[in-house]
Structure formats: C-alpha cells, structure tokens
Short mmCIF file of C-alpha atoms (C1' of nucleotides) in Angstrom, two decimals:
data_model
loop_
_atom_site.label_atom_id
_atom_site.label_comp_id
_atom_site.label_asym_id
_atom_site.label_seq_id
_atom_site.Cartn_x
_atom_site.Cartn_y
_atom_site.Cartn_z
CA MET A 1 2.09 -61.63 -102.98
CA THR A 2 -1.38 -61.03 -101.21
CA ASP A 3 0.12 -62.27 -97.45
CA ARG A 4 -4.19 -63.89 -97.14
CA THR A 5 -2.13 -67.57 -98.81
CA ALA A 6 -4.35 -69.88 -97.50
CA ALA A 7 -1.85 -73.34 -98.66
CA PRO A 8 -2.14 -75.73 -95.88
CA PRO A 9 0.59 -76.94 -94.97
CA GLY A 10 4.13 -75.72 -96.08
CA SER A 11 3.70 -73.83 -98.67
CA THR A 12 5.81 -73.60 -101.57
CA GLY A 13 8.88 -75.18 -99.88
CA CYS A 14 7.55 -78.54 -98.52
CA ASP A 15 8.02 -81.09 -101.46
CA ALA A 16 10.87 -83.13 -100.52
CA ALA A 17 9.86 -85.82 -97.77
CA ALA A 18 6.44 -87.24 -98.53
CA PRO A 19 8.20 -89.68 -95.83
CA ALA A 20 6.60 -92.73 -94.16
CA ASP A 21 3.37 -91.02 -94.03
CA PRO A 22 0.88 -94.02 -95.90
CA VAL A 23 -0.65 -92.00 -98.43
CA ARG A 24 -4.15 -91.50 -99.15
CA SER A 25 -6.13 -93.06 -101.89
CA GLY A 26 -7.85 -91.29 -103.86
CA ARG A 27 -8.07 -87.72 -102.64
CA ASP A 28 -4.33 -86.86 -102.09
CA ALA A 29 -3.04 -83.46 -101.13
CA VAL A 30 0.48 -84.44 -101.74
CA ARG A 31 0.43 -86.18 -105.41
CA THR A 32 -2.21 -84.09 -106.39
CA ARG A 33 0.48 -80.84 -105.70
CA GLY A 34 2.99 -82.72 -107.29
CA ALA A 35 0.82 -83.33 -110.65
CA LEU A 36 0.02 -79.14 -110.90
CA VAL A 37 3.36 -78.82 -110.22
CA ARG A 38 4.77 -81.18 -113.01
CA ALA A 39 1.92 -80.17 -115.30
CA ALA A 40 2.46 -76.41 -114.69
CA ARG A 41 6.45 -76.63 -115.36
CA ARG A 42 5.38 -77.85 -119.13
CA ARG A 43 3.22 -75.75 -119.53
CA PHE A 44 5.26 -72.63 -118.45
CA ALA A 45 7.69 -74.02 -120.08
CA THR A 46 6.41 -74.52 -123.51
CA ASP A 47 4.20 -71.66 -123.80
CA GLY A 48 6.10 -68.89 -121.39
CA TYR A 49 4.11 -68.26 -118.27
CA ARG A 50 1.82 -65.91 -119.67
CA ALA A 51 0.76 -67.36 -122.07
CA THR A 52 0.23 -70.20 -119.69
CA THR A 53 -3.22 -69.63 -117.96
CA VAL A 54 -4.05 -71.61 -114.50
CA ARG A 55 -7.40 -72.93 -115.85
CA ARG A 56 -5.28 -74.98 -118.52
CA ILE A 57 -2.38 -76.61 -115.99
CA ALA A 58 -5.59 -77.53 -114.02
CA SER A 59 -7.42 -78.85 -116.27
CA ASP A 60 -4.24 -80.46 -117.32
CA VAL A 61 -4.11 -82.11 -114.17
CA GLY A 62 -7.94 -82.76 -114.05
CA VAL A 63 -8.47 -80.47 -110.96
CA ASN A 64 -10.76 -77.78 -110.21
CA VAL A 65 -8.69 -73.90 -110.61
CA ALA A 66 -9.16 -72.86 -107.01
CA LEU A 67 -6.67 -75.86 -106.19
CA ILE A 68 -3.86 -74.07 -107.74
CA GLY A 69 -4.60 -71.16 -105.71
CA ARG A 70 -5.64 -73.22 -102.54
CA TYR A 71 -1.91 -75.29 -102.21
CA PHE A 72 0.36 -72.13 -104.23
CA GLY A 73 -1.35 -68.86 -103.47
CA SER A 74 -1.13 -67.50 -106.76
CA LYS A 75 0.37 -68.01 -109.95
CA GLU A 76 3.02 -66.88 -109.20
CA GLY A 77 3.48 -68.78 -105.97
CA LEU A 78 3.11 -72.09 -108.57
CA PHE A 79 5.48 -70.47 -111.28
CA GLU A 80 8.38 -70.73 -107.60
CA ALA A 81 7.44 -73.90 -106.60
CA CYS A 82 8.52 -74.55 -110.45
CA MET A 83 11.47 -73.04 -109.69
CA ASN A 84 12.35 -74.37 -107.20
CA ARG A 85 11.57 -77.62 -108.07
CA THR A 86 13.79 -77.45 -111.31
CA ALA A 87 16.97 -75.62 -109.26
CA GLU A 88 16.37 -78.89 -106.71
CA GLU A 89 16.19 -81.44 -110.01
CA LEU A 90 18.74 -79.55 -111.73
CA GLY A 91 21.36 -79.87 -108.35
CA THR A 92 21.40 -76.50 -107.34
CA GLY A 93 19.14 -77.64 -104.72
CA GLY A 94 21.67 -79.42 -102.50
CA PRO A 95 23.89 -76.87 -101.23
CA ALA A 96 26.77 -79.86 -100.92
CA ARG A 97 26.41 -81.82 -103.25
CA SER A 98 27.62 -81.96 -106.55
CA SER A 99 29.62 -78.30 -106.71
CA ALA A 100 33.22 -79.00 -106.10
CA ALA A 101 33.40 -81.83 -104.56
CA GLU A 102 33.05 -84.10 -107.84
CA GLY A 103 35.15 -81.70 -110.39
CA ILE A 104 34.87 -79.59 -113.31
CA ASP A 105 35.08 -82.36 -115.20
CA GLY A 106 32.01 -84.42 -113.83
CA THR A 107 29.91 -81.07 -113.73
CA ILE A 108 30.68 -80.82 -117.63
CA GLY A 109 29.71 -83.54 -118.43
CA ARG A 110 26.69 -83.27 -116.41
CA LEU A 111 25.61 -80.46 -118.47
CA ILE A 112 26.20 -81.59 -121.59
CA ALA A 113 24.07 -84.32 -121.13
CA HIS A 114 21.46 -82.18 -120.29
CA VAL A 115 22.10 -80.78 -123.35
CA VAL A 116 21.62 -83.75 -125.19
CA GLU A 117 18.52 -85.36 -123.96
CA ALA A 118 16.95 -81.78 -124.39
CA PRO A 119 15.00 -82.60 -127.13
CA ASN A 120 13.22 -85.56 -125.74
CA ALA A 121 13.41 -85.61 -121.79
CA ASP A 122 10.93 -83.51 -120.04
CA ASP A 123 13.79 -82.50 -117.70
CA PRO A 124 15.67 -80.03 -119.98
CA LEU A 125 12.77 -77.93 -120.81
CA GLN A 126 13.34 -76.92 -117.32
CA LEU A 127 16.23 -75.03 -119.39
CA LEU A 128 13.62 -73.13 -120.60
CA LEU A 129 11.50 -71.97 -117.97
CA LEU A 130 15.25 -70.19 -116.82
CA LEU A 131 15.35 -68.03 -119.60
CA ARG A 132 11.33 -67.10 -121.52
CA SER A 133 10.93 -63.43 -120.05
CA SER A 134 6.83 -63.41 -118.51
CA GLY A 135 6.39 -60.01 -118.48
CA ASP A 136 5.22 -60.28 -114.81
CA GLU A 137 7.71 -58.74 -112.42
CA ASN A 138 7.60 -61.28 -109.79
CA ALA A 139 7.86 -63.61 -111.53
CA ASP A 140 11.15 -62.28 -113.53
CA ALA A 141 12.38 -61.93 -109.79
CA ILE A 142 12.22 -65.40 -108.82
CA ARG A 143 13.49 -67.04 -112.62
CA ARG A 144 16.62 -63.93 -112.05
CA ARG A 145 17.37 -65.26 -108.42
CA THR A 146 17.41 -69.42 -109.37
CA LEU A 147 19.49 -68.19 -112.63
CA GLN A 148 22.56 -66.49 -110.38
CA THR A 149 22.57 -69.27 -107.85
CA PHE A 150 22.54 -71.75 -110.54
CA THR A 151 26.40 -69.19 -111.80
CA GLU A 152 27.15 -69.02 -108.67
CA ARG A 153 27.38 -73.04 -108.42
CA LEU A 154 29.19 -74.00 -111.36
CA ALA A 155 31.47 -70.67 -110.99
CA ALA A 156 32.14 -72.28 -107.86
CA SER A 157 32.73 -75.71 -109.27
CA ALA A 158 35.20 -74.06 -111.62
CA GLY A 159 37.25 -72.92 -108.52
CA TRP A 160 35.14 -69.54 -108.23
CA ASP A 161 35.85 -67.98 -104.19
CA ALA A 162 33.66 -64.92 -103.72
CA ALA A 163 35.93 -63.20 -101.04
CA ASP A 164 38.60 -63.71 -104.05
CA PRO A 165 38.82 -61.11 -106.16
CA ALA A 166 41.35 -63.16 -108.56
CA THR A 167 38.48 -65.65 -109.48
CA ALA A 168 36.22 -63.26 -110.37
CA GLY A 169 35.54 -63.58 -114.04
CA LEU A 170 35.40 -67.58 -113.29
CA LEU A 171 31.41 -65.47 -112.19
CA LEU A 172 30.91 -64.03 -115.89
CA ARG A 173 32.43 -66.72 -117.71
CA ALA A 174 30.20 -69.62 -115.87
CA GLN A 175 27.41 -67.16 -117.26
CA ILE A 176 28.71 -67.82 -120.51
CA ALA A 177 28.67 -71.25 -120.44
CA ILE A 178 24.72 -71.16 -118.66
CA ALA A 179 24.33 -68.80 -121.60
CA THR A 180 25.68 -72.12 -124.70
CA MET A 181 23.75 -74.27 -122.72
CA LEU A 182 20.48 -72.66 -122.69
CA GLY A 183 20.71 -70.95 -126.39
CA LEU A 184 21.81 -74.77 -127.30
CA VAL A 185 18.79 -76.56 -125.57
CA MET A 186 16.66 -73.54 -127.69
CA LEU A 187 17.54 -74.31 -130.85
CA ARG A 188 17.38 -78.19 -129.97
CA THR A 189 13.71 -78.00 -128.81
CA SER A 190 12.11 -74.55 -129.46
CA VAL A 191 13.61 -73.43 -133.21
CA GLY A 192 14.43 -77.29 -134.38
CA ALA A 193 17.46 -75.66 -136.19
CA GLN A 194 19.19 -78.47 -137.84
CA PRO A 195 21.76 -79.77 -137.70
CA ALA A 196 21.65 -78.94 -133.61
CA ALA A 197 18.56 -80.52 -133.29
CA SER A 198 19.34 -83.89 -135.06
CA ALA A 199 22.93 -84.14 -133.55
CA THR A 200 23.18 -87.06 -130.78
CA ILE A 201 26.46 -86.75 -127.45
CA GLY A 202 28.69 -88.17 -130.16
CA ASP A 203 28.75 -84.84 -132.11
CA LEU A 204 27.83 -82.70 -129.35
CA GLU A 205 30.67 -84.01 -127.02
CA GLU A 206 33.72 -82.79 -128.62
CA PRO A 207 33.31 -79.13 -129.87
CA LEU A 208 30.70 -78.77 -126.65
CA GLY A 209 33.59 -80.31 -124.03
CA ASP A 210 36.35 -78.21 -125.63
CA LEU A 211 33.86 -75.09 -125.07
CA LEU A 212 33.16 -75.70 -121.85
CA ARG A 213 37.63 -76.65 -120.32
CA GLY A 214 38.25 -73.62 -121.92
CA LEU A 215 35.46 -71.59 -120.86
CA LEU A 216 35.99 -72.83 -117.11
CA ALA A 217 39.17 -74.91 -116.62
CA PRO A 218 41.54 -72.69 -118.38
CA ASP A 219 44.62 -74.47 -117.67
CA SER A 220 44.16 -77.72 -118.33
CA MET B 1 -4.92 -62.32 -140.49
CA THR B 2 -8.56 -60.92 -141.24
CA ASP B 3 -9.68 -59.43 -144.06
CA ARG B 4 -10.45 -56.31 -142.75
CA THR B 5 -7.48 -54.08 -142.39
CA ALA B 6 -8.25 -51.20 -143.71
CA ALA B 7 -4.77 -49.87 -144.18
CA PRO B 8 -4.42 -47.32 -146.46
CA PRO B 9 -1.79 -47.42 -148.74
CA GLY B 10 0.29 -50.62 -148.98
CA SER B 11 0.15 -52.94 -146.28
CA THR B 12 2.45 -54.41 -144.43
CA GLY B 13 4.54 -54.48 -147.63
CA CYS B 14 4.72 -51.32 -148.11
CA ASP B 15 7.91 -49.28 -146.56
CA ALA B 16 10.11 -49.73 -149.83
CA ALA B 17 9.13 -46.87 -152.32
CA ALA B 18 7.04 -43.95 -150.28
CA PRO B 19 7.45 -42.61 -153.78
CA ALA B 20 8.39 -38.57 -154.61
CA ASP B 21 5.58 -38.77 -151.63
CA PRO B 22 6.43 -35.88 -149.38
CA VAL B 23 6.44 -37.04 -146.30
CA ARG B 24 3.98 -34.90 -144.63
CA SER B 25 5.28 -33.15 -141.50
CA GLY B 26 3.71 -33.89 -137.87
CA ARG B 27 0.98 -36.03 -138.65
CA ASP B 28 2.35 -38.89 -141.04
CA ALA B 29 1.26 -42.29 -140.89
CA VAL B 30 4.49 -43.64 -142.42
CA ARG B 31 6.53 -42.98 -139.60
CA THR B 32 3.84 -43.55 -137.29
CA ARG B 33 4.00 -47.23 -138.80
CA GLY B 34 7.67 -47.61 -138.95
CA ALA B 35 7.64 -46.69 -134.93
CA LEU B 36 4.98 -48.76 -134.33
CA VAL B 37 6.98 -51.94 -136.13
CA ARG B 38 9.72 -50.76 -134.08
CA ALA B 39 8.36 -50.55 -130.57
CA ALA B 40 6.54 -53.24 -131.04
CA ARG B 41 9.97 -55.58 -132.31
CA ARG B 42 11.44 -54.30 -129.43
CA ARG B 43 8.99 -55.26 -126.91
CA PHE B 44 8.01 -58.68 -128.86
CA ALA B 45 11.61 -59.51 -128.81
CA THR B 46 11.98 -58.58 -124.86
CA ASP B 47 8.95 -59.42 -123.19
CA GLY B 48 7.89 -62.20 -126.04
CA TYR B 49 4.63 -62.13 -127.68
CA ARG B 50 1.82 -62.90 -125.15
CA ALA B 51 2.78 -60.91 -122.83
CA THR B 52 2.83 -57.39 -124.56
CA THR B 53 0.24 -55.79 -125.22
CA VAL B 54 -0.62 -53.56 -127.90
CA ARG B 55 -1.57 -50.41 -125.38
CA ARG B 56 1.92 -50.29 -124.46
CA ILE B 57 2.89 -50.33 -127.45
CA ALA B 58 1.27 -47.59 -128.50
CA SER B 59 1.82 -45.44 -125.34
CA ASP B 60 5.43 -46.98 -126.20
CA VAL B 61 5.12 -45.05 -129.40
CA GLY B 62 2.90 -42.04 -127.54
CA VAL B 63 -0.30 -42.78 -129.81
CA ASN B 64 -3.11 -44.10 -129.22
CA VAL B 65 -3.94 -48.03 -129.25
CA ALA B 66 -6.86 -48.36 -131.96
CA LEU B 67 -3.81 -46.82 -134.21
CA ILE B 68 -2.30 -50.27 -134.20
CA GLY B 69 -5.88 -51.80 -135.63
CA ARG B 70 -5.68 -49.61 -138.29
CA TYR B 71 -2.91 -49.76 -139.75
CA PHE B 72 -1.65 -53.82 -139.30
CA GLY B 73 -5.79 -55.26 -138.19
CA SER B 74 -4.73 -56.80 -135.13
CA LYS B 75 -1.81 -57.62 -133.10
CA GLU B 76 -0.77 -61.17 -134.69
CA GLY B 77 -0.89 -58.63 -138.12
CA LEU B 78 1.61 -56.00 -136.20
CA PHE B 79 4.00 -59.06 -135.06
CA GLU B 80 3.48 -60.37 -139.12
CA ALA B 81 5.14 -56.86 -140.00
CA CYS B 82 7.81 -57.24 -137.57
CA MET B 83 8.66 -60.06 -138.84
CA ASN B 84 8.85 -59.10 -141.93
CA ARG B 85 10.72 -56.07 -141.42
CA THR B 86 13.30 -58.29 -139.55
CA ALA B 87 13.76 -61.05 -142.17
CA GLU B 88 13.99 -57.53 -144.68
CA GLU B 89 16.30 -56.14 -143.05
CA LEU B 90 17.99 -59.37 -141.64
CA GLY B 91 18.46 -60.40 -145.21
CA THR B 92 19.75 -57.25 -147.43
CA GLY B 93 22.25 -56.26 -144.12
CA GLY B 94 24.47 -59.49 -144.95
CA PRO B 95 24.85 -60.87 -147.78
CA ALA B 96 27.78 -58.83 -149.00
CA ARG B 97 29.20 -57.84 -145.39
CA SER B 98 31.25 -60.46 -144.10
CA SER B 99 31.68 -63.35 -145.36
CA ALA B 100 34.50 -65.41 -146.40
CA ALA B 101 36.28 -62.00 -147.02
CA GLU B 102 37.21 -59.81 -143.97
CA GLY B 103 38.29 -63.54 -142.21
CA ILE B 104 36.91 -64.94 -139.62
CA ASP B 105 38.86 -62.59 -137.00
CA GLY B 106 37.04 -59.87 -138.40
CA THR B 107 33.50 -61.78 -138.34
CA ILE B 108 33.93 -62.68 -134.44
CA GLY B 109 34.59 -58.95 -133.59
CA ARG B 110 31.71 -58.19 -134.96
CA LEU B 111 29.44 -61.08 -133.07
CA ILE B 112 30.71 -60.04 -129.55
CA ALA B 113 30.08 -56.23 -130.59
CA HIS B 114 26.32 -57.46 -131.60
CA VAL B 115 26.27 -58.69 -127.76
CA VAL B 116 27.73 -56.04 -126.55
CA GLU B 117 25.37 -53.52 -128.21
CA ALA B 118 22.71 -55.99 -127.22
CA PRO B 119 20.57 -53.77 -124.36
CA ASN B 120 20.63 -51.06 -126.37
CA ALA B 121 20.73 -51.27 -129.75
CA ASP B 122 18.35 -52.67 -132.54
CA ASP B 123 19.96 -55.02 -134.07
CA PRO B 124 20.13 -57.25 -131.51
CA LEU B 125 17.14 -57.61 -130.31
CA GLN B 126 16.13 -59.06 -133.86
CA LEU B 127 17.45 -62.31 -133.19
CA LEU B 128 16.30 -62.86 -130.04
CA LEU B 129 12.85 -61.95 -131.79
CA LEU B 130 14.12 -64.91 -134.14
CA LEU B 131 13.47 -67.36 -131.42
CA ARG B 132 10.58 -66.86 -129.33
CA SER B 133 7.84 -69.27 -130.54
CA SER B 134 4.61 -67.29 -131.41
CA GLY B 135 2.49 -70.61 -132.33
CA ASP B 136 1.96 -68.69 -135.75
CA GLU B 137 3.30 -71.51 -138.50
CA ASN B 138 4.10 -68.40 -140.97
CA ALA B 139 6.20 -66.88 -138.16
CA ASP B 140 8.24 -70.21 -137.28
CA ALA B 141 9.59 -70.93 -140.53
CA ILE B 142 10.67 -67.24 -141.63
CA ARG B 143 12.26 -67.54 -137.60
CA ARG B 144 13.70 -70.87 -138.87
CA ARG B 145 15.01 -69.88 -142.27
CA THR B 146 16.45 -66.75 -141.10
CA LEU B 147 18.60 -68.86 -138.51
CA GLN B 148 19.54 -71.08 -141.36
CA THR B 149 20.73 -68.57 -143.34
CA PHE B 150 22.79 -67.13 -140.47
CA THR B 151 24.20 -70.60 -139.74
CA GLU B 152 25.38 -71.12 -142.84
CA ARG B 153 26.81 -68.03 -143.37
CA LEU B 154 28.62 -68.08 -140.31
CA ALA B 155 30.51 -71.41 -141.05
CA ALA B 156 30.82 -70.53 -144.52
CA SER B 157 33.37 -67.89 -142.90
CA ALA B 158 34.84 -70.27 -141.16
CA GLY B 159 35.31 -72.35 -143.92
CA TRP B 160 32.79 -74.50 -144.37
CA ASP B 161 32.46 -75.75 -147.63
CA ALA B 162 28.96 -77.68 -148.59
CA ALA B 163 30.55 -79.57 -151.05
CA ASP B 164 33.29 -80.80 -148.73
CA PRO B 165 32.19 -83.40 -145.87
CA ALA B 166 35.81 -82.30 -144.00
CA THR B 167 34.22 -79.17 -142.79
CA ALA B 168 30.92 -80.69 -142.03
CA GLY B 169 31.49 -80.25 -138.58
CA LEU B 170 32.23 -76.59 -138.93
CA LEU B 171 28.26 -76.43 -139.40
CA LEU B 172 27.26 -77.75 -135.70
CA ARG B 173 30.10 -75.63 -134.54
CA ALA B 174 28.54 -72.31 -135.71
CA GLN B 175 25.19 -72.99 -134.86
CA ILE B 176 27.22 -73.99 -131.35
CA ALA B 177 28.56 -70.20 -131.87
CA ILE B 178 24.91 -68.63 -132.83
CA ALA B 179 23.32 -70.13 -129.69
CA THR B 180 25.93 -69.28 -126.96
CA MET B 181 25.59 -65.21 -129.03
CA LEU B 182 21.60 -66.08 -128.34
CA GLY B 183 21.56 -67.13 -125.30
CA LEU B 184 23.94 -64.07 -123.96
CA VAL B 185 21.96 -61.34 -125.39
CA MET B 186 19.01 -63.11 -124.07
CA LEU B 187 20.93 -63.53 -120.70
CA ARG B 188 21.76 -59.86 -120.19
CA THR B 189 18.45 -58.35 -122.21
CA SER B 190 15.27 -60.65 -121.00
CA VAL B 191 16.65 -61.60 -117.76
CA GLY B 192 19.06 -58.77 -116.74
CA ALA B 193 21.27 -61.33 -114.92
CA GLN B 194 24.50 -60.02 -113.17
CA PRO B 195 27.40 -59.69 -114.22
CA ALA B 196 26.72 -60.56 -118.03
CA ALA B 197 24.29 -57.75 -118.01
CA SER B 198 26.74 -54.96 -116.88
CA ALA B 199 29.62 -56.04 -118.52
CA THR B 200 31.76 -54.10 -120.89
CA ILE B 201 33.41 -55.17 -124.18
CA GLY B 202 36.41 -55.31 -121.95
CA ASP B 203 35.15 -57.63 -120.00
CA LEU B 204 33.93 -59.49 -122.44
CA GLU B 205 36.80 -59.34 -125.57
CA GLU B 206 38.82 -62.11 -123.86
CA PRO B 207 36.60 -65.01 -122.84
CA LEU B 208 34.18 -65.11 -125.93
CA GLY B 209 37.29 -64.29 -128.16
CA ASP B 210 39.17 -67.46 -126.80
CA LEU B 211 35.40 -69.14 -127.05
CA LEU B 212 34.74 -68.65 -130.45
CA ARG B 213 38.26 -68.84 -131.89
CA GLY B 214 38.07 -71.94 -130.20
CA LEU B 215 34.68 -72.91 -131.82
CA LEU B 216 35.55 -72.01 -135.43
CA ALA B 217 39.06 -71.65 -135.81
CA PRO B 218 40.44 -74.37 -133.90
CA ASP B 219 43.77 -74.66 -135.18
CA SER B 220 45.04 -71.16 -134.48
"C1'" DC C 1 -10.61 -19.16 -147.02
"C1'" DA C 2 -13.88 -23.27 -146.70
"C1'" DG C 3 -14.47 -28.42 -147.54
"C1'" DG C 4 -12.33 -33.23 -148.62
"C1'" DG C 5 -9.84 -36.65 -146.48
"C1'" DA C 6 -6.56 -38.83 -143.88
"C1'" DA C 7 -4.56 -39.13 -139.17
"C1'" DA C 8 -5.00 -39.85 -134.87
"C1'" DT C 9 -8.61 -39.82 -130.23
"C1'" DC C 10 -12.45 -41.81 -127.04
"C1'" DA C 11 -15.70 -44.83 -125.31
"C1'" DT C 12 -16.93 -49.22 -124.96
"C1'" DC C 13 -17.32 -53.96 -125.60
"C1'" DA C 14 -16.99 -58.99 -125.06
"C1'" DA C 15 -14.07 -62.03 -123.96
"C1'" DC C 16 -10.39 -64.13 -120.74
"C1'" DT C 17 -7.54 -63.97 -116.07
"C1'" DG C 18 -6.08 -64.56 -111.44
"C1'" DT C 19 -8.45 -64.98 -107.51
"C1'" DT C 20 -11.75 -65.85 -103.22
"C1'" DG C 21 -15.27 -67.05 -100.60
"C1'" DA C 22 -18.99 -70.49 -99.98
"C1'" DC C 23 -20.63 -74.73 -101.09
"C1'" DT C 24 -20.14 -80.39 -101.68
"C1'" DT C 25 -18.06 -85.17 -100.51
"C1'" DA C 26 -14.73 -87.81 -98.60
"C1'" DT C 27 -12.02 -89.68 -94.78
"C1'" DG C 28 -9.99 -91.08 -90.98
"C1'" DG C 29 -9.68 -91.21 -85.43
"C1'" DT C 30 -13.11 -92.43 -81.67
"C1'" DA D 1 -22.42 -94.45 -86.68
"C1'" DC D 2 -20.98 -90.19 -86.19
"C1'" DC D 3 -18.37 -85.83 -86.83
"C1'" DA D 4 -14.58 -82.64 -87.91
"C1'" DT D 5 -11.30 -82.20 -90.98
"C1'" DA D 6 -9.26 -82.19 -94.74
"C1'" DA D 7 -10.02 -82.56 -100.69
"C1'" DG D 8 -11.63 -80.37 -103.24
"C1'" DT D 9 -16.03 -78.28 -106.51
"C1'" DC D 10 -18.58 -73.63 -107.84
"C1'" DA D 11 -19.95 -69.40 -109.03
"C1'" DA D 12 -18.51 -64.98 -109.23
"C1'" DC D 13 -15.86 -60.69 -109.12
"C1'" DA D 14 -12.71 -57.60 -110.66
"C1'" DG D 15 -8.91 -56.40 -113.22
"C1'" DT D 16 -7.25 -56.47 -118.25
"C1'" DT D 17 -6.76 -57.41 -123.23
"C1'" DG D 18 -7.51 -56.50 -128.49
"C1'" DA D 19 -11.06 -55.41 -131.11
"C1'" DT D 20 -14.29 -51.68 -132.83
"C1'" DG D 21 -17.79 -47.96 -134.54
"C1'" DA D 22 -18.41 -42.92 -133.88
"C1'" DT D 23 -16.02 -38.73 -133.16
"C1'" DT D 24 -12.20 -35.15 -133.25
"C1'" DT D 25 -8.62 -32.48 -135.46
"C1'" DC D 26 -5.43 -31.65 -138.98
"C1'" DC D 27 -3.11 -31.00 -143.36
"C1'" DC D 28 -3.39 -30.29 -147.95
"C1'" DT D 29 -6.00 -28.95 -152.44
"C1'" DG D 30 -8.98 -26.34 -155.10
#
DNA sequence: CAGGGAAATCATCAACTGTTGACTTATGGT
DNA sequence: ACCATAAGTCAACAGTTGATGATTTCCCTG
C-alpha cells in the first residue's frame, strides 16, 4: 500500500450514510463508487482476485480505469472495500447487531438462507469471495481478517467467550460450520454438483439445521 | 492446446509404461516432468490457476521456465496434465479401497485423516484442484465427474442405493459432508484461518466425527 | 575417445497489468 | 456570466507474465 492514495473524502470506510445529500445528477461520485464496488465484488467472486483486471471492472461500470486508483488507491484498496461491504451485509458489520441477541437458532436460519440463495442471488457469491485465495499477500491478509471476524461473531452467538477457556472449542466448531457453508455454496455455484446444486430449502433445511445445531448448540 | 508441443516421448499421458528404459540418472526427463506436475498441482490447488506463474513452478522444482514450454506446450497444457494425473490417481486409488466394505466408521475416520493431513500431504490438495474453476471446459467436466463419483462412493458407504428411493437423501447428505471437508481443507491450507489451520487430529476428531456421523449414520 | 542427441539453460520478445500524472469537462455557488 | 472545484478521461510508464529460438551441458553409444 502506497501512501499516496489520493482518495478524496473518506477512503474505503465511507459507504454508510449517503445522508440527506442531494445526489448530484449525472456526475455522481457516490453512485460511481458503489457501482465499482458492486462490479468488482462480482468479478472477484467469480473470476478470483488475480484473474480480475481493474480495466475489466471499470469497463463493466463504464468508467475509466483511473477512477479506481482515484477512489480506492489501488486494486487492493478496492478489494478491501469489497470485503468491508460484504462483511457488513453479511451481518458482521454492525457490532451489536444480531450475534448473541437473536439467539443461535436465528443465526442458523440466516446461514441456511444464505446457502439456499446461493445459485441465484448476488449476495451469497460474496461468500466465495472469502475463499478464493488470490496469490496477493495483502489481499489474502484482508480476507483472513474478515473471515476471522466472521468466525468469532458466529462463535460468540453460540456462547463463545474469549475470556472463558471452557468455550474455546466453539471457535473451531464455528469455523467448521463456516467451512460447511462455504464448501456447499461452492459446490452449488461453482461446480454445479448435483443434487446439491438444485436442492431447495426444503431439502437442505433438515440436514443442515441438524448439522449446525449439533455443531453450535450441542446441548439442545 | 497448441500443436507444436515438442514433448519428446509420450506427451501428457505417458507415465504408465516407462518400459525397460533404465532411467537415466541426474538428467531424467521423466522425473523432471513428474516433479513439474507435482509442484504445479500444489500451486494450482493452493493459489489458483491464474495466480500461479510458470516461473514459480519451475523455481519450485529447480529448473528453468522454458522446460514447461518444452514438455507441456503451455501453462494450460501443464494444467491439463495436472488434471489428468489427479483424475487418474483418484480413479485408480479409490474403487476397491474402502467403500461399503469397511463400514461407515472406517470411512469417516479416513475422511478426517485426510483433512488433518491437508496442509502437508499432497493427496487432499488434489481435491482442492477439483474446486478451482479454470474456465477450461474439459477440465470442468473432469472435475465434475470426479466429484460426482466421490459423492456416490461416500453415499454408498453410508447405505445409499440408487435403486432405493428411501435412501435418496443420503446423496445430498454425502455431498454436504464432502462440502465440509473441502471447505475445511481450504480454510486450513489456502486461507490459513486460525484455529482450524493449526488444529490437530485430537482437536478435529470429536466435532468432525459427530458431524459426519450425524450426517451419514443418523441412527447411531 | 569422439560424436550424436536429448536435457536443460539463457536471453529475449510481445502482450498485459496496475498505477500515475497531466489533461478535459461538467457542476454549483456567487 | 464566471470560475474554483470535483468528476472523469487520456496516455504513458514500469514491472510481470507466458512463450520461443538459439545455445550450452551432459549422458550414452559406437
């Protein structure tokens, strides 16, 4: 990461608001940034980090390549913005949101829903984003960090407490759960393996629910 | 696949025979080819196709880059050789071995062992190779077929019978089990996510065993 | 102990990638 | 109407990648 990133307002972390600001028509930096992140995330997820060129992303959006450098500093910065957005939409973004509050059953249900929507929706492709190794050292570090946050969040919703050694095993169990989700999404979307690829929520609900409950709520 | 491949004796499918030919010491083309395929497969599996450079592969083996062009025609040719070898080893290694004969518990134990060995051994990495989409149509077909065979074999060892509709659900369950394995191997090797990456067999045996038994042997 | 031929290397090319600084154009306040 | 500023484009550079022809090194046969 170079230090000359000329990202104008608030680099990669902005996103959130887009407040009462009357969006400027036509030339709208906020909208362009959003479009870039969306296109990039799709490309990164389907083609992988290294195979995706910034020129292609810019072309998808219909703007010049240089804008990526201007807004995100670098390809890596764009990738980080993608990860942030993914983490946020996946529910790990908000610190208090979900987690222990809604109970383990709600969390499990939400996980299954993500997997089921995998082949169609845009959302679950983001999960693939977490798995594909990029060959880029820094990008991998970003990925690892996001995945780590996701794991701890899930473990916490199952009762994990960093200060309590008795619950330490839950961290690994949460990771196994995530591995299952990621592997299944991959099998459904990337490989297209039957019967998983065409399984409905009705087919997946029982085995996946049992699996996740056994993993995260062994007492129930 | 260019037609100018100057591969000397028997292009990608050679291996098999290596007849009465006394392998020449030191400068051994067969051994070099094998080493290249092995190193390439490892790189392709962990880093992905695009992120892997032929220079890096050659460097891993300790030979010059040009040899890849000489032996495999191109990077794509080398990848195809990797897929062929993987399909071959996975195909010949599996049929008699395990299956219904040794019982579901033995199969589960072997699966777990595979995951544990993942970061070091060569074997489980081949499975990762099956997940990477390369854009190559032929490779995708091989990938899908191998994965399909794998699923049916696992399901069969759990009591699945293609003719018995009552056991149809086992196919999906076997696929979920494979998804877990693949995801976990990926998390351990490619992502290096903690604590999974450094988990020992002692750490993984219990949660993974419970998970797989619940998935494949619901009655036990 | 030559000499042929394969094995492996070297140097290089052309294409492509990420990045950057200079330039152009629209926008909105005054 | 005007102009400072932001949004966006253009062209070019430096590094990397896959590929290739010429060259050297080594083994084996005669």
